[in-house]
Amino acid sequence: MDHSIPLSLYLLFSLPLSLLLFLLVRSSRHRGLRLPPGSLSFPLVGETLQLISAYKSQNPEPFIDNRVARFGQVFTTHVFGEPTVFSADADTNRFILQNEGKLFESSYPSSISNLVGRHSLLLMKGSLHRRMHSLTTSFANFAIIKDHLLGDLDRLVRLNLDGWTGRVLLMDEAKKITFEFTVKQLMSLDPCEWTENLRKEYILLIEGFFTIPSPLFSNTYRRAIHARRKVAEALKLVVRDRRRESERGERKKDMLEALLEDEGRGGDGFSDEEIVDFLLALLVAGYETTSTTMTLAVKFLTETPLALAQLKEEHDAIRAKKGESETLQWNDYKSMPFTQSVVNETLRLGSIISGVFRRAIMDVDVKGYTIPKGWKVFASLRAVHLDHDNFKDARSFDPWRWQNNSGSTDLLNLFTPFGGGPRRCPGAELARAELSVFLHHLVTRFSWVPAEEDKLVFFPTTRTQKGYPIIVQRRDMSRTL
């Protein structure tokens, strides 16, 4: 006789018991603490399905808007298997970001941490993170952009746009530009078949970020793991070649050279594995978000003809002082005030990084409430950027707001597209330069119309659903020179 319990009978008894245990734990574990108001909803699942449903729509804002209206700007929910405190408040977000390593620590899904590698900047903590963050910033600051990177950026944008004709899938083209430039910046490698093959593997790798982190249950994750191995092998060969070059006294001014010369964790230098993880994650950071922002900038400008006309006027004036094929110089880049307004507004409205997850490493008091130790928090940068109390007509594309409020401390305090605190994006200024140079060559060389209707989607990341296809036509430059 089979003495095993039938599945239906097991579920009949175990699910009510699980629910009872969940309710008991929820009511007793944090008794005496004043938790932020909100709803944990159903056991285990919580409000995850509502969150995903909202972000799969064209308008994800109601998930946070409705809870802010009901509970306030700091509220409790339960998503992705854990109780989580959401913040739509600028002061609270700043507090969370600035207390990284003191009250909070970074926390990422295992699908992401497994794919970027344990030696990536994303997962580093403490003094090592501070040192490597500083090193990364030193290769993307104003001085190195001016003296070293602007020329490479200008050349790579031109090279890619030279081949544009007819129908162009803008998102794909933007990704080629940002990937090739990041490879050049990190490893001094020019575009070739090797870089394009590497980029194709990166596409598969990144697709695995927001999947079930198990090769058994997710084909996407299995492909991502395989792609990760191929990327790591390719980067390891580059690292080994460069080590041999360094031993011969050959030096290049790039991130890889700095890593090879660094003393590393214990004074013996970084291992190949550590350098590969570090480079792999930086390629992700320099590739995905900037290319998406480029695409959104073009979409928003196309939908706002007055802004596009003013942008063309600014760049035509710059190009009129130069030969048609003359490279942009630093003084040209600093002569783009309206462009910077367009960049700011795209970053604000697009909010590619919608927010950041952290985990409380102790009980933390915020706004009269207590976030229990071990709970996750989500600082929603997007919610602050799209709050009508912070920005007038917050959900409209209005680059002129940055001219009318130029230098406003209040405005800048609300504007955090690159995060903040010790983990603020080290490539923030470089991303601005990439957007500006791309827009310069786009508007001076082409006019365009959308090839078909496209819309924004927000899950698992912000992007256009179809990659924003456009029909381009070359401008007659003689009329602007």
Tab-separated table of C-alpha atoms in Angstrom:
chain	number	residue	atom	x	y	z
A	1	MET	CA	0.000	0.000	0.000
A	2	ASP	CA	1.170	3.509	-0.826
A	3	HIS	CA	1.347	5.479	2.429
A	4	SER	CA	2.383	8.795	0.774
A	5	ILE	CA	0.029	11.756	1.261
A	6	PRO	CA	-1.848	12.783	-1.900
A	7	LEU	CA	-0.834	16.237	-3.173
A	8	SER	CA	-4.391	17.554	-2.898
A	9	LEU	CA	-4.612	16.449	0.744
A	10	TYR	CA	-1.175	17.917	1.476
A	11	LEU	CA	-2.216	21.278	0.045
A	12	LEU	CA	-5.517	21.172	1.896
A	13	PHE	CA	-3.749	20.997	5.260
A	14	SER	CA	-0.451	22.772	4.557
A	15	LEU	CA	-1.723	25.958	2.936
A	16	PRO	CA	-3.986	27.004	5.842
A	17	LEU	CA	-1.146	26.161	8.233
A	18	SER	CA	1.296	28.259	6.170
A	19	LEU	CA	-1.179	31.127	6.156
A	20	LEU	CA	-1.634	30.880	9.930
A	21	LEU	CA	2.128	30.854	10.518
A	22	PHE	CA	2.549	33.827	8.164
A	23	LEU	CA	-0.047	35.848	10.047
A	24	LEU	CA	1.429	34.945	13.443
A	25	VAL	CA	4.954	35.864	12.382
A	26	ARG	CA	3.783	39.065	10.733
A	27	SER	CA	1.951	40.190	13.858
A	28	SER	CA	4.576	39.211	16.436
A	29	ARG	CA	8.024	39.629	14.913
A	30	HIS	CA	7.946	43.421	14.874
A	31	ARG	CA	5.482	44.050	17.698
A	32	GLY	CA	6.218	47.410	19.304
A	33	LEU	CA	7.746	48.908	16.158
A	34	ARG	CA	5.878	51.652	14.304
A	35	LEU	CA	6.097	50.254	10.786
A	36	PRO	CA	5.349	52.407	7.745
A	37	PRO	CA	1.678	51.966	6.817
A	38	GLY	CA	0.758	49.720	3.931
A	39	SER	CA	-0.318	46.230	3.003
A	40	LEU	CA	1.630	42.970	2.896
A	41	SER	CA	-1.307	41.422	1.000
A	42	PHE	CA	-1.116	37.666	0.376
A	43	PRO	CA	1.523	35.385	1.929
A	44	LEU	CA	4.654	34.840	-0.165
A	45	VAL	CA	3.280	36.540	-3.289
A	46	GLY	CA	2.376	39.803	-1.562
A	47	GLU	CA	1.747	42.555	-4.116
A	48	THR	CA	4.285	41.277	-6.647
A	49	LEU	CA	1.653	40.499	-9.280
A	50	GLN	CA	0.152	43.989	-8.986
A	51	LEU	CA	3.617	45.525	-9.363
A	52	ILE	CA	4.496	43.463	-12.433
A	53	SER	CA	1.076	44.102	-13.981
A	54	ALA	CA	1.519	47.863	-13.555
A	55	TYR	CA	4.984	47.879	-15.094
A	56	LYS	CA	3.868	45.764	-18.035
A	57	SER	CA	1.359	48.488	-18.930
A	58	GLN	CA	2.039	51.805	-20.659
A	59	ASN	CA	1.430	53.595	-17.371
A	60	PRO	CA	3.128	51.995	-14.340
A	61	GLU	CA	2.684	55.023	-12.091
A	62	PRO	CA	-0.610	53.986	-10.398
A	63	PHE	CA	1.122	51.234	-8.396
A	64	ILE	CA	3.003	53.865	-6.398
A	65	ASP	CA	0.535	56.750	-6.891
A	66	ASN	CA	-2.385	54.831	-5.387
A	67	ARG	CA	-0.400	53.721	-2.356
A	68	VAL	CA	1.051	57.187	-1.784
A	69	ALA	CA	-2.492	58.607	-1.853
A	70	ARG	CA	-3.622	55.996	0.666
A	71	PHE	CA	-0.608	55.601	2.967
A	72	GLY	CA	1.771	58.497	2.303
A	73	GLN	CA	5.129	58.782	0.539
A	74	VAL	CA	6.761	56.076	2.672
A	75	PHE	CA	4.749	52.858	2.695
A	76	THR	CA	5.095	49.117	3.260
A	77	THR	CA	4.380	46.456	0.675
A	78	HIS	CA	5.500	42.883	-0.005
A	79	VAL	CA	7.179	42.182	-3.361
A	80	PHE	CA	9.451	39.458	-4.733
A	81	GLY	CA	9.046	37.386	-1.597
A	82	GLU	CA	10.048	40.020	0.970
A	83	PRO	CA	8.465	42.845	2.985
A	84	THR	CA	9.700	46.047	1.372
A	85	VAL	CA	9.404	49.713	2.305
A	86	PHE	CA	8.872	51.957	-0.723
A	87	SER	CA	9.903	55.606	-0.617
A	88	ALA	CA	8.528	58.206	-3.014
A	89	ASP	CA	9.975	60.997	-0.866
A	90	ALA	CA	13.094	62.887	-1.992
A	91	ASP	CA	14.460	63.444	1.532
A	92	THR	CA	13.998	59.792	2.473
A	93	ASN	CA	15.634	58.650	-0.764
A	94	ARG	CA	18.618	60.893	-0.086
A	95	PHE	CA	18.847	59.518	3.453
A	96	ILE	CA	18.822	55.935	2.153
A	97	LEU	CA	21.431	56.586	-0.535
A	98	GLN	CA	23.796	58.561	1.681
A	99	ASN	CA	23.732	55.931	4.437
A	100	GLU	CA	24.990	53.119	2.239
A	101	GLY	CA	27.318	50.993	4.343
A	102	LYS	CA	26.107	52.567	7.595
A	103	LEU	CA	22.391	51.833	7.880
A	104	PHE	CA	21.747	50.137	4.548
A	105	GLU	CA	23.588	47.864	2.149
A	106	SER	CA	23.075	47.220	-1.541
A	107	SER	CA	20.833	44.298	-2.386
A	108	TYR	CA	20.291	42.788	-5.824
A	109	PRO	CA	18.406	39.756	-7.147
A	110	SER	CA	20.588	36.656	-7.395
A	111	SER	CA	19.899	36.552	-11.144
A	112	ILE	CA	21.831	39.820	-11.494
A	113	SER	CA	24.597	39.119	-8.967
A	114	ASN	CA	25.300	35.689	-10.493
A	115	LEU	CA	25.654	37.141	-13.979
A	116	VAL	CA	27.783	40.214	-13.238
A	117	GLY	CA	30.166	38.275	-11.003
A	118	ARG	CA	31.151	38.526	-7.355
A	119	HIS	CA	34.113	40.817	-8.079
A	120	SER	CA	32.034	43.459	-9.874
A	121	LEU	CA	31.782	47.031	-8.610
A	122	LEU	CA	28.057	46.421	-8.137
A	123	LEU	CA	28.697	43.853	-5.400
A	124	MET	CA	31.813	45.321	-3.779
A	125	LYS	CA	31.465	46.790	-0.301
A	126	GLY	CA	33.435	48.851	2.190
A	127	SER	CA	36.888	50.243	1.510
A	128	LEU	CA	37.414	48.183	-1.646
A	129	HIS	CA	34.226	49.596	-3.162
A	130	ARG	CA	35.251	53.150	-2.254
A	131	ARG	CA	38.676	52.710	-3.841
A	132	MET	CA	37.402	51.075	-7.023
A	133	HIS	CA	34.528	53.539	-7.359
A	134	SER	CA	37.068	56.361	-7.159
A	135	LEU	CA	39.255	54.658	-9.772
A	136	THR	CA	36.300	54.218	-12.125
A	137	THR	CA	35.270	57.854	-11.699
A	138	SER	CA	38.818	58.974	-12.534
A	139	PHE	CA	38.411	57.413	-15.988
A	140	ALA	CA	35.138	59.223	-16.688
A	141	ASN	CA	35.614	62.715	-15.230
A	142	PHE	CA	35.698	66.098	-16.984
A	143	ALA	CA	39.478	66.124	-17.439
A	144	ILE	CA	39.716	62.754	-19.149
A	145	ILE	CA	36.623	63.456	-21.285
A	146	LYS	CA	38.231	66.700	-22.441
A	147	ASP	CA	41.746	65.385	-23.031
A	148	HIS	CA	41.163	61.799	-24.086
A	149	LEU	CA	37.616	60.535	-24.634
A	150	LEU	CA	35.756	63.258	-26.541
A	151	GLY	CA	37.715	62.632	-29.744
A	152	ASP	CA	37.122	58.862	-29.577
A	153	LEU	CA	33.434	59.428	-28.909
A	154	ASP	CA	33.057	61.845	-31.826
A	155	ARG	CA	34.820	59.440	-34.196
A	156	LEU	CA	32.749	56.405	-33.177
A	157	VAL	CA	29.435	58.262	-33.467
A	158	ARG	CA	30.398	59.484	-36.953
A	159	LEU	CA	31.496	56.012	-37.997
A	160	ASN	CA	28.162	54.481	-37.018
A	161	LEU	CA	26.005	57.235	-38.507
A	162	ASP	CA	27.887	57.054	-41.817
A	163	GLY	CA	26.058	53.830	-42.616
A	164	TRP	CA	22.564	55.096	-41.846
A	165	THR	CA	20.077	55.104	-44.699
A	166	GLY	CA	16.335	54.593	-44.988
A	167	ARG	CA	14.846	52.649	-42.090
A	168	VAL	CA	16.951	52.615	-38.913
A	169	LEU	CA	16.185	50.707	-35.718
A	170	LEU	CA	17.369	53.414	-33.370
A	171	MET	CA	17.710	51.351	-30.199
A	172	ASP	CA	20.002	48.830	-31.897
A	173	GLU	CA	22.145	51.566	-33.421
A	174	ALA	CA	22.423	53.392	-30.105
A	175	LYS	CA	23.520	50.160	-28.430
A	176	LYS	CA	26.248	49.650	-31.024
A	177	ILE	CA	27.565	53.150	-30.387
A	178	THR	CA	27.598	52.900	-26.608
A	179	PHE	CA	29.050	49.388	-26.573
A	180	GLU	CA	31.859	50.213	-28.987
A	181	PHE	CA	32.700	53.358	-27.078
A	182	THR	CA	32.724	51.566	-23.718
A	183	VAL	CA	35.017	48.841	-25.100
A	184	LYS	CA	37.325	51.558	-26.418
A	185	GLN	CA	37.301	53.384	-23.087
A	186	LEU	CA	37.950	50.278	-20.991
A	187	MET	CA	40.332	48.302	-23.210
A	188	SER	CA	41.453	50.594	-26.089
A	189	LEU	CA	39.941	48.240	-28.682
A	190	ASP	CA	38.475	49.648	-31.903
A	191	PRO	CA	35.240	48.296	-33.447
A	192	CYS	CA	35.763	45.005	-35.255
A	193	GLU	CA	34.178	41.580	-35.683
A	194	TRP	CA	35.364	40.630	-32.184
A	195	THR	CA	33.579	43.561	-30.512
A	196	GLU	CA	30.364	42.884	-32.451
A	197	ASN	CA	30.395	39.199	-31.476
A	198	LEU	CA	30.982	40.219	-27.864
A	199	ARG	CA	28.041	42.641	-28.035
A	200	LYS	CA	25.729	39.878	-29.261
A	201	GLU	CA	26.669	37.746	-26.258
A	202	TYR	CA	25.978	40.725	-23.993
A	203	ILE	CA	22.435	40.942	-25.335
A	204	LEU	CA	21.813	37.364	-24.171
A	205	LEU	CA	23.562	37.986	-20.852
A	206	ILE	CA	21.463	41.046	-19.989
A	207	GLU	CA	18.218	39.263	-20.891
A	208	GLY	CA	18.894	36.962	-17.946
A	209	PHE	CA	18.902	39.742	-15.351
A	210	PHE	CA	15.169	39.604	-14.688
A	211	THR	CA	14.427	35.900	-14.861
A	212	ILE	CA	14.169	33.010	-12.422
A	213	PRO	CA	17.841	32.357	-11.547
A	214	SER	CA	17.725	28.662	-12.366
A	215	PRO	CA	18.837	27.026	-15.628
A	216	LEU	CA	16.288	24.274	-14.953
A	217	PHE	CA	13.266	26.590	-14.972
A	218	SER	CA	14.341	29.368	-17.346
A	219	ASN	CA	15.707	28.957	-20.860
A	220	THR	CA	16.513	32.667	-20.864
A	221	TYR	CA	18.636	32.326	-17.746
A	222	ARG	CA	20.372	29.238	-19.151
A	223	ARG	CA	21.280	31.176	-22.313
A	224	ALA	CA	22.473	34.074	-20.162
A	225	ILE	CA	24.782	31.827	-18.122
A	226	HIS	CA	26.227	30.374	-21.335
A	227	ALA	CA	26.728	33.867	-22.775
A	228	ARG	CA	28.378	34.975	-19.542
A	229	ARG	CA	30.944	32.178	-19.854
A	230	LYS	CA	31.725	33.181	-23.448
A	231	VAL	CA	32.091	36.853	-22.502
A	232	ALA	CA	34.352	35.973	-19.569
A	233	GLU	CA	36.538	33.765	-21.776
A	234	ALA	CA	36.884	36.517	-24.381
A	235	LEU	CA	37.768	39.139	-21.770
A	236	LYS	CA	40.245	36.804	-20.070
A	237	LEU	CA	42.194	36.471	-23.339
A	238	VAL	CA	42.368	40.264	-23.608
A	239	VAL	CA	43.577	40.553	-20.007
A	240	ARG	CA	46.311	37.958	-20.570
A	241	ASP	CA	47.489	39.672	-23.761
A	242	ARG	CA	47.655	42.992	-21.961
A	243	ARG	CA	49.613	41.486	-19.070
A	244	ARG	CA	52.244	40.352	-21.558
A	245	GLU	CA	52.293	43.810	-23.144
A	246	SER	CA	52.747	45.425	-19.733
A	247	GLU	CA	55.656	43.095	-18.978
A	248	ARG	CA	57.281	44.346	-22.203
A	249	GLY	CA	56.807	47.922	-21.026
A	250	GLU	CA	53.900	48.714	-23.360
A	251	ARG	CA	51.266	50.913	-21.702
A	252	LYS	CA	47.810	52.150	-22.685
A	253	LYS	CA	45.807	54.867	-20.959
A	254	ASP	CA	42.642	52.948	-20.117
A	255	MET	CA	40.801	51.226	-17.291
A	256	LEU	CA	42.361	47.825	-17.950
A	257	GLU	CA	45.862	49.269	-17.592
A	258	ALA	CA	44.896	50.830	-14.265
A	259	LEU	CA	43.568	47.481	-13.033
A	260	LEU	CA	46.741	45.694	-14.102
A	261	GLU	CA	48.857	48.236	-12.230
A	262	ASP	CA	46.652	48.301	-9.114
A	263	GLU	CA	47.859	46.458	-6.029
A	264	GLY	CA	44.479	44.774	-5.599
A	265	ARG	CA	43.036	43.378	-2.398
A	266	GLY	CA	46.146	42.013	-0.701
A	267	GLY	CA	48.914	43.951	-2.383
A	268	ASP	CA	49.623	41.244	-4.975
A	269	GLY	CA	47.507	42.718	-7.738
A	270	PHE	CA	44.108	41.691	-9.043
A	271	SER	CA	43.664	38.209	-10.472
A	272	ASP	CA	42.409	37.655	-14.017
A	273	GLU	CA	39.039	36.568	-12.599
A	274	GLU	CA	38.686	39.763	-10.552
A	275	ILE	CA	39.559	41.981	-13.527
A	276	VAL	CA	37.191	40.095	-15.837
A	277	ASP	CA	34.267	40.494	-13.398
A	278	PHE	CA	35.054	44.176	-12.992
A	279	LEU	CA	35.235	44.852	-16.751
A	280	LEU	CA	32.179	42.713	-17.502
A	281	ALA	CA	29.975	44.699	-15.122
A	282	LEU	CA	31.298	48.065	-16.340
A	283	LEU	CA	30.438	47.095	-19.905
A	284	VAL	CA	26.852	46.448	-18.788
A	285	ALA	CA	26.682	49.787	-16.967
A	286	GLY	CA	28.133	51.767	-19.866
A	287	TYR	CA	26.034	50.089	-22.516
A	288	GLU	CA	22.425	49.464	-21.604
A	289	THR	CA	21.193	52.591	-19.822
A	290	THR	CA	22.935	55.179	-22.017
A	291	SER	CA	21.668	53.639	-25.261
A	292	THR	CA	18.117	53.581	-23.887
A	293	THR	CA	18.396	57.231	-22.866
A	294	MET	CA	19.600	58.120	-26.384
A	295	THR	CA	16.549	56.410	-27.857
A	296	LEU	CA	14.136	58.117	-25.473
A	297	ALA	CA	15.709	61.517	-26.178
A	298	VAL	CA	14.994	61.099	-29.892
A	299	LYS	CA	11.456	59.880	-29.190
A	300	PHE	CA	10.669	62.800	-26.867
A	301	LEU	CA	12.184	65.328	-29.289
A	302	THR	CA	10.235	63.867	-32.212
A	303	GLU	CA	7.039	64.315	-30.210
A	304	THR	CA	8.021	67.902	-29.248
A	305	PRO	CA	8.783	69.766	-32.522
A	306	LEU	CA	9.603	73.104	-30.834
A	307	ALA	CA	12.297	71.461	-28.732
A	308	LEU	CA	13.724	69.656	-31.757
A	309	ALA	CA	13.822	72.904	-33.749
A	310	GLN	CA	15.675	74.722	-30.962
A	311	LEU	CA	18.128	71.847	-30.604
A	312	LYS	CA	18.851	71.893	-34.349
A	313	GLU	CA	19.420	75.643	-34.197
A	314	GLU	CA	21.978	75.244	-31.406
A	315	HIS	CA	23.910	72.517	-33.197
A	316	ASP	CA	23.719	74.089	-36.643
A	317	ALA	CA	25.369	77.174	-35.128
A	318	ILE	CA	28.197	75.030	-33.733
A	319	ARG	CA	28.662	73.149	-37.005
A	320	ALA	CA	28.609	76.396	-39.025
A	321	LYS	CA	31.848	77.434	-37.303
A	322	LYS	CA	33.543	74.166	-38.250
A	323	GLY	CA	34.197	72.103	-41.324
A	324	GLU	CA	31.657	69.381	-42.076
A	325	SER	CA	34.073	66.638	-40.994
A	326	GLU	CA	35.843	68.553	-38.222
A	327	THR	CA	35.833	66.869	-34.803
A	328	LEU	CA	33.966	68.405	-31.890
A	329	GLN	CA	36.238	70.066	-29.342
A	330	TRP	CA	35.741	70.709	-25.643
A	331	ASN	CA	34.654	74.314	-26.214
A	332	ASP	CA	31.986	73.033	-28.637
A	333	TYR	CA	30.698	70.623	-26.015
A	334	LYS	CA	30.513	73.424	-23.459
A	335	SER	CA	28.490	75.510	-25.956
A	336	MET	CA	25.387	73.307	-25.782
A	337	PRO	CA	23.180	74.766	-23.027
A	338	PHE	CA	19.868	73.710	-24.555
A	339	THR	CA	21.285	70.253	-25.246
A	340	GLN	CA	22.019	69.877	-21.546
A	341	SER	CA	18.422	70.862	-20.811
A	342	VAL	CA	17.238	68.157	-23.223
A	343	VAL	CA	19.553	65.625	-21.577
A	344	ASN	CA	18.294	66.562	-18.101
A	345	GLU	CA	14.669	66.328	-19.124
A	346	THR	CA	15.164	62.978	-20.852
A	347	LEU	CA	16.871	61.615	-17.747
A	348	ARG	CA	14.062	62.951	-15.537
A	349	LEU	CA	11.067	61.860	-17.604
A	350	GLY	CA	12.612	58.605	-18.814
A	351	SER	CA	13.979	57.639	-15.385
A	352	ILE	CA	15.726	54.610	-16.869
A	353	ILE	CA	16.848	53.634	-13.375
A	354	SER	CA	13.435	53.749	-11.710
A	355	GLY	CA	14.901	53.231	-8.256
A	356	VAL	CA	17.379	51.311	-6.140
A	357	PHE	CA	16.964	48.459	-3.675
A	358	ARG	CA	18.789	48.485	-0.357
A	359	ARG	CA	18.538	46.310	2.761
A	360	ALA	CA	18.428	47.675	6.321
A	361	ILE	CA	21.377	46.326	8.333
A	362	MET	CA	19.766	47.480	11.595
A	363	ASP	CA	16.444	48.944	12.711
A	364	VAL	CA	16.280	52.354	11.010
A	365	ASP	CA	14.046	55.282	12.006
A	366	VAL	CA	12.672	57.245	9.050
A	367	LYS	CA	9.919	59.880	9.046
A	368	GLY	CA	8.581	58.710	12.410
A	369	TYR	CA	8.514	55.049	11.368
A	370	THR	CA	10.915	52.147	11.906
A	371	ILE	CA	12.252	49.996	9.083
A	372	PRO	CA	13.138	46.652	10.713
A	373	LYS	CA	16.572	45.124	10.313
A	374	GLY	CA	16.685	42.822	7.299
A	375	TRP	CA	13.807	44.474	5.453
A	376	LYS	CA	14.333	45.701	1.929
A	377	VAL	CA	13.767	49.320	0.967
A	378	PHE	CA	13.143	50.700	-2.499
A	379	ALA	CA	14.081	54.335	-3.070
A	380	SER	CA	11.923	55.279	-6.058
A	381	LEU	CA	13.803	57.905	-8.058
A	382	ARG	CA	11.109	57.802	-10.721
A	383	ALA	CA	8.323	58.662	-8.278
A	384	VAL	CA	10.172	61.815	-7.187
A	385	HIS	CA	10.919	62.816	-10.791
A	386	LEU	CA	7.264	62.418	-11.818
A	387	ASP	CA	5.693	64.080	-8.777
A	388	HIS	CA	3.723	67.206	-9.754
A	389	ASP	CA	4.625	68.777	-6.405
A	390	ASN	CA	8.292	68.579	-7.394
A	391	PHE	CA	8.094	69.421	-11.101
A	392	LYS	CA	5.331	71.398	-12.793
A	393	ASP	CA	3.528	69.252	-15.398
A	394	ALA	CA	5.885	66.508	-14.281
A	395	ARG	CA	4.740	63.951	-16.832
A	396	SER	CA	5.315	66.192	-19.839
A	397	PHE	CA	8.576	66.659	-21.758
A	398	ASP	CA	9.640	70.243	-21.041
A	399	PRO	CA	13.387	70.899	-21.460
A	400	TRP	CA	12.810	74.621	-20.897
A	401	ARG	CA	12.142	73.963	-17.207
A	402	TRP	CA	15.908	73.523	-16.817
A	403	GLN	CA	16.578	76.920	-18.371
A	404	ASN	CA	13.942	78.699	-16.328
A	405	ASN	CA	15.325	77.157	-13.139
A	406	SER	CA	18.993	77.090	-14.060
A	407	GLY	CA	21.130	76.391	-11.011
A	408	SER	CA	18.143	75.986	-8.689
A	409	THR	CA	19.326	74.043	-5.647
A	410	ASP	CA	15.809	72.816	-4.904
A	411	LEU	CA	15.427	71.428	-8.424
A	412	LEU	CA	18.813	69.712	-8.391
A	413	ASN	CA	18.095	68.158	-4.976
A	414	LEU	CA	15.038	66.472	-6.479
A	415	PHE	CA	16.905	65.291	-9.575
A	416	THR	CA	18.805	62.030	-9.046
A	417	PRO	CA	18.942	60.103	-12.348
A	418	PHE	CA	22.361	58.692	-11.457
A	419	GLY	CA	21.490	57.720	-7.895
A	420	GLY	CA	23.445	59.237	-5.043
A	421	GLY	CA	25.718	58.656	-2.102
A	422	PRO	CA	28.740	56.332	-2.313
A	423	ARG	CA	27.170	54.377	-5.183
A	424	ARG	CA	26.341	57.311	-7.444
A	425	CYS	CA	27.001	56.284	-11.046
A	426	PRO	CA	30.722	56.959	-11.674
A	427	GLY	CA	30.056	57.445	-15.393
A	428	ALA	CA	27.435	60.179	-15.018
A	429	GLU	CA	29.402	62.943	-16.770
A	430	LEU	CA	30.532	60.597	-19.522
A	431	ALA	CA	26.926	59.542	-20.184
A	432	ARG	CA	26.005	63.214	-20.624
A	433	ALA	CA	28.827	63.650	-23.124
A	434	GLU	CA	27.738	60.565	-25.081
A	435	LEU	CA	24.174	61.861	-25.336
A	436	SER	CA	25.306	65.340	-26.374
A	437	VAL	CA	27.713	64.196	-29.098
A	438	PHE	CA	25.166	61.714	-30.444
A	439	LEU	CA	22.448	64.380	-30.627
A	440	HIS	CA	24.851	66.819	-32.312
A	441	HIS	CA	25.619	64.476	-35.202
A	442	LEU	CA	22.061	63.207	-35.457
A	443	VAL	CA	20.372	66.595	-35.821
A	444	THR	CA	23.057	68.171	-38.037
A	445	ARG	CA	23.213	65.231	-40.456
A	446	PHE	CA	19.655	63.884	-40.575
A	447	SER	CA	15.988	64.638	-40.489
A	448	TRP	CA	13.677	61.744	-39.610
A	449	VAL	CA	10.141	60.561	-39.000
A	450	PRO	CA	8.921	57.533	-37.009
A	451	ALA	CA	8.689	54.437	-39.215
A	452	GLU	CA	5.743	53.171	-37.170
A	453	GLU	CA	3.990	53.858	-33.913
A	454	ASP	CA	5.993	52.780	-30.890
A	455	LYS	CA	5.326	53.029	-27.185
A	456	LEU	CA	7.194	52.885	-23.914
A	457	VAL	CA	7.184	49.723	-21.830
A	458	PHE	CA	8.627	49.416	-18.346
A	459	PHE	CA	9.079	45.721	-17.561
A	460	PRO	CA	11.602	44.368	-16.963
A	461	THR	CA	13.325	47.641	-17.926
A	462	THR	CA	12.283	50.958	-19.465
A	463	ARG	CA	12.515	50.876	-23.254
A	464	THR	CA	10.443	51.304	-26.400
A	465	GLN	CA	8.521	48.205	-27.382
A	466	LYS	CA	9.799	48.052	-30.974
A	467	GLY	CA	13.231	49.648	-30.581
A	468	TYR	CA	11.959	52.950	-32.056
A	469	PRO	CA	12.321	52.474	-35.845
A	470	ILE	CA	12.736	55.709	-37.816
A	471	ILE	CA	13.080	56.704	-41.478
A	472	VAL	CA	16.120	58.963	-41.900
A	473	GLN	CA	16.994	61.402	-44.647
A	474	ARG	CA	20.316	63.189	-44.936
A	475	ARG	CA	20.238	66.960	-44.549
A	476	ASP	CA	21.877	69.302	-47.039
A	477	MET	CA	24.718	70.545	-44.849
A	478	SER	CA	25.627	73.333	-47.275
A	479	ARG	CA	22.544	75.214	-46.102
A	480	THR	CA	23.764	75.281	-42.512
A	481	LEU	CA	27.478	75.924	-43.084
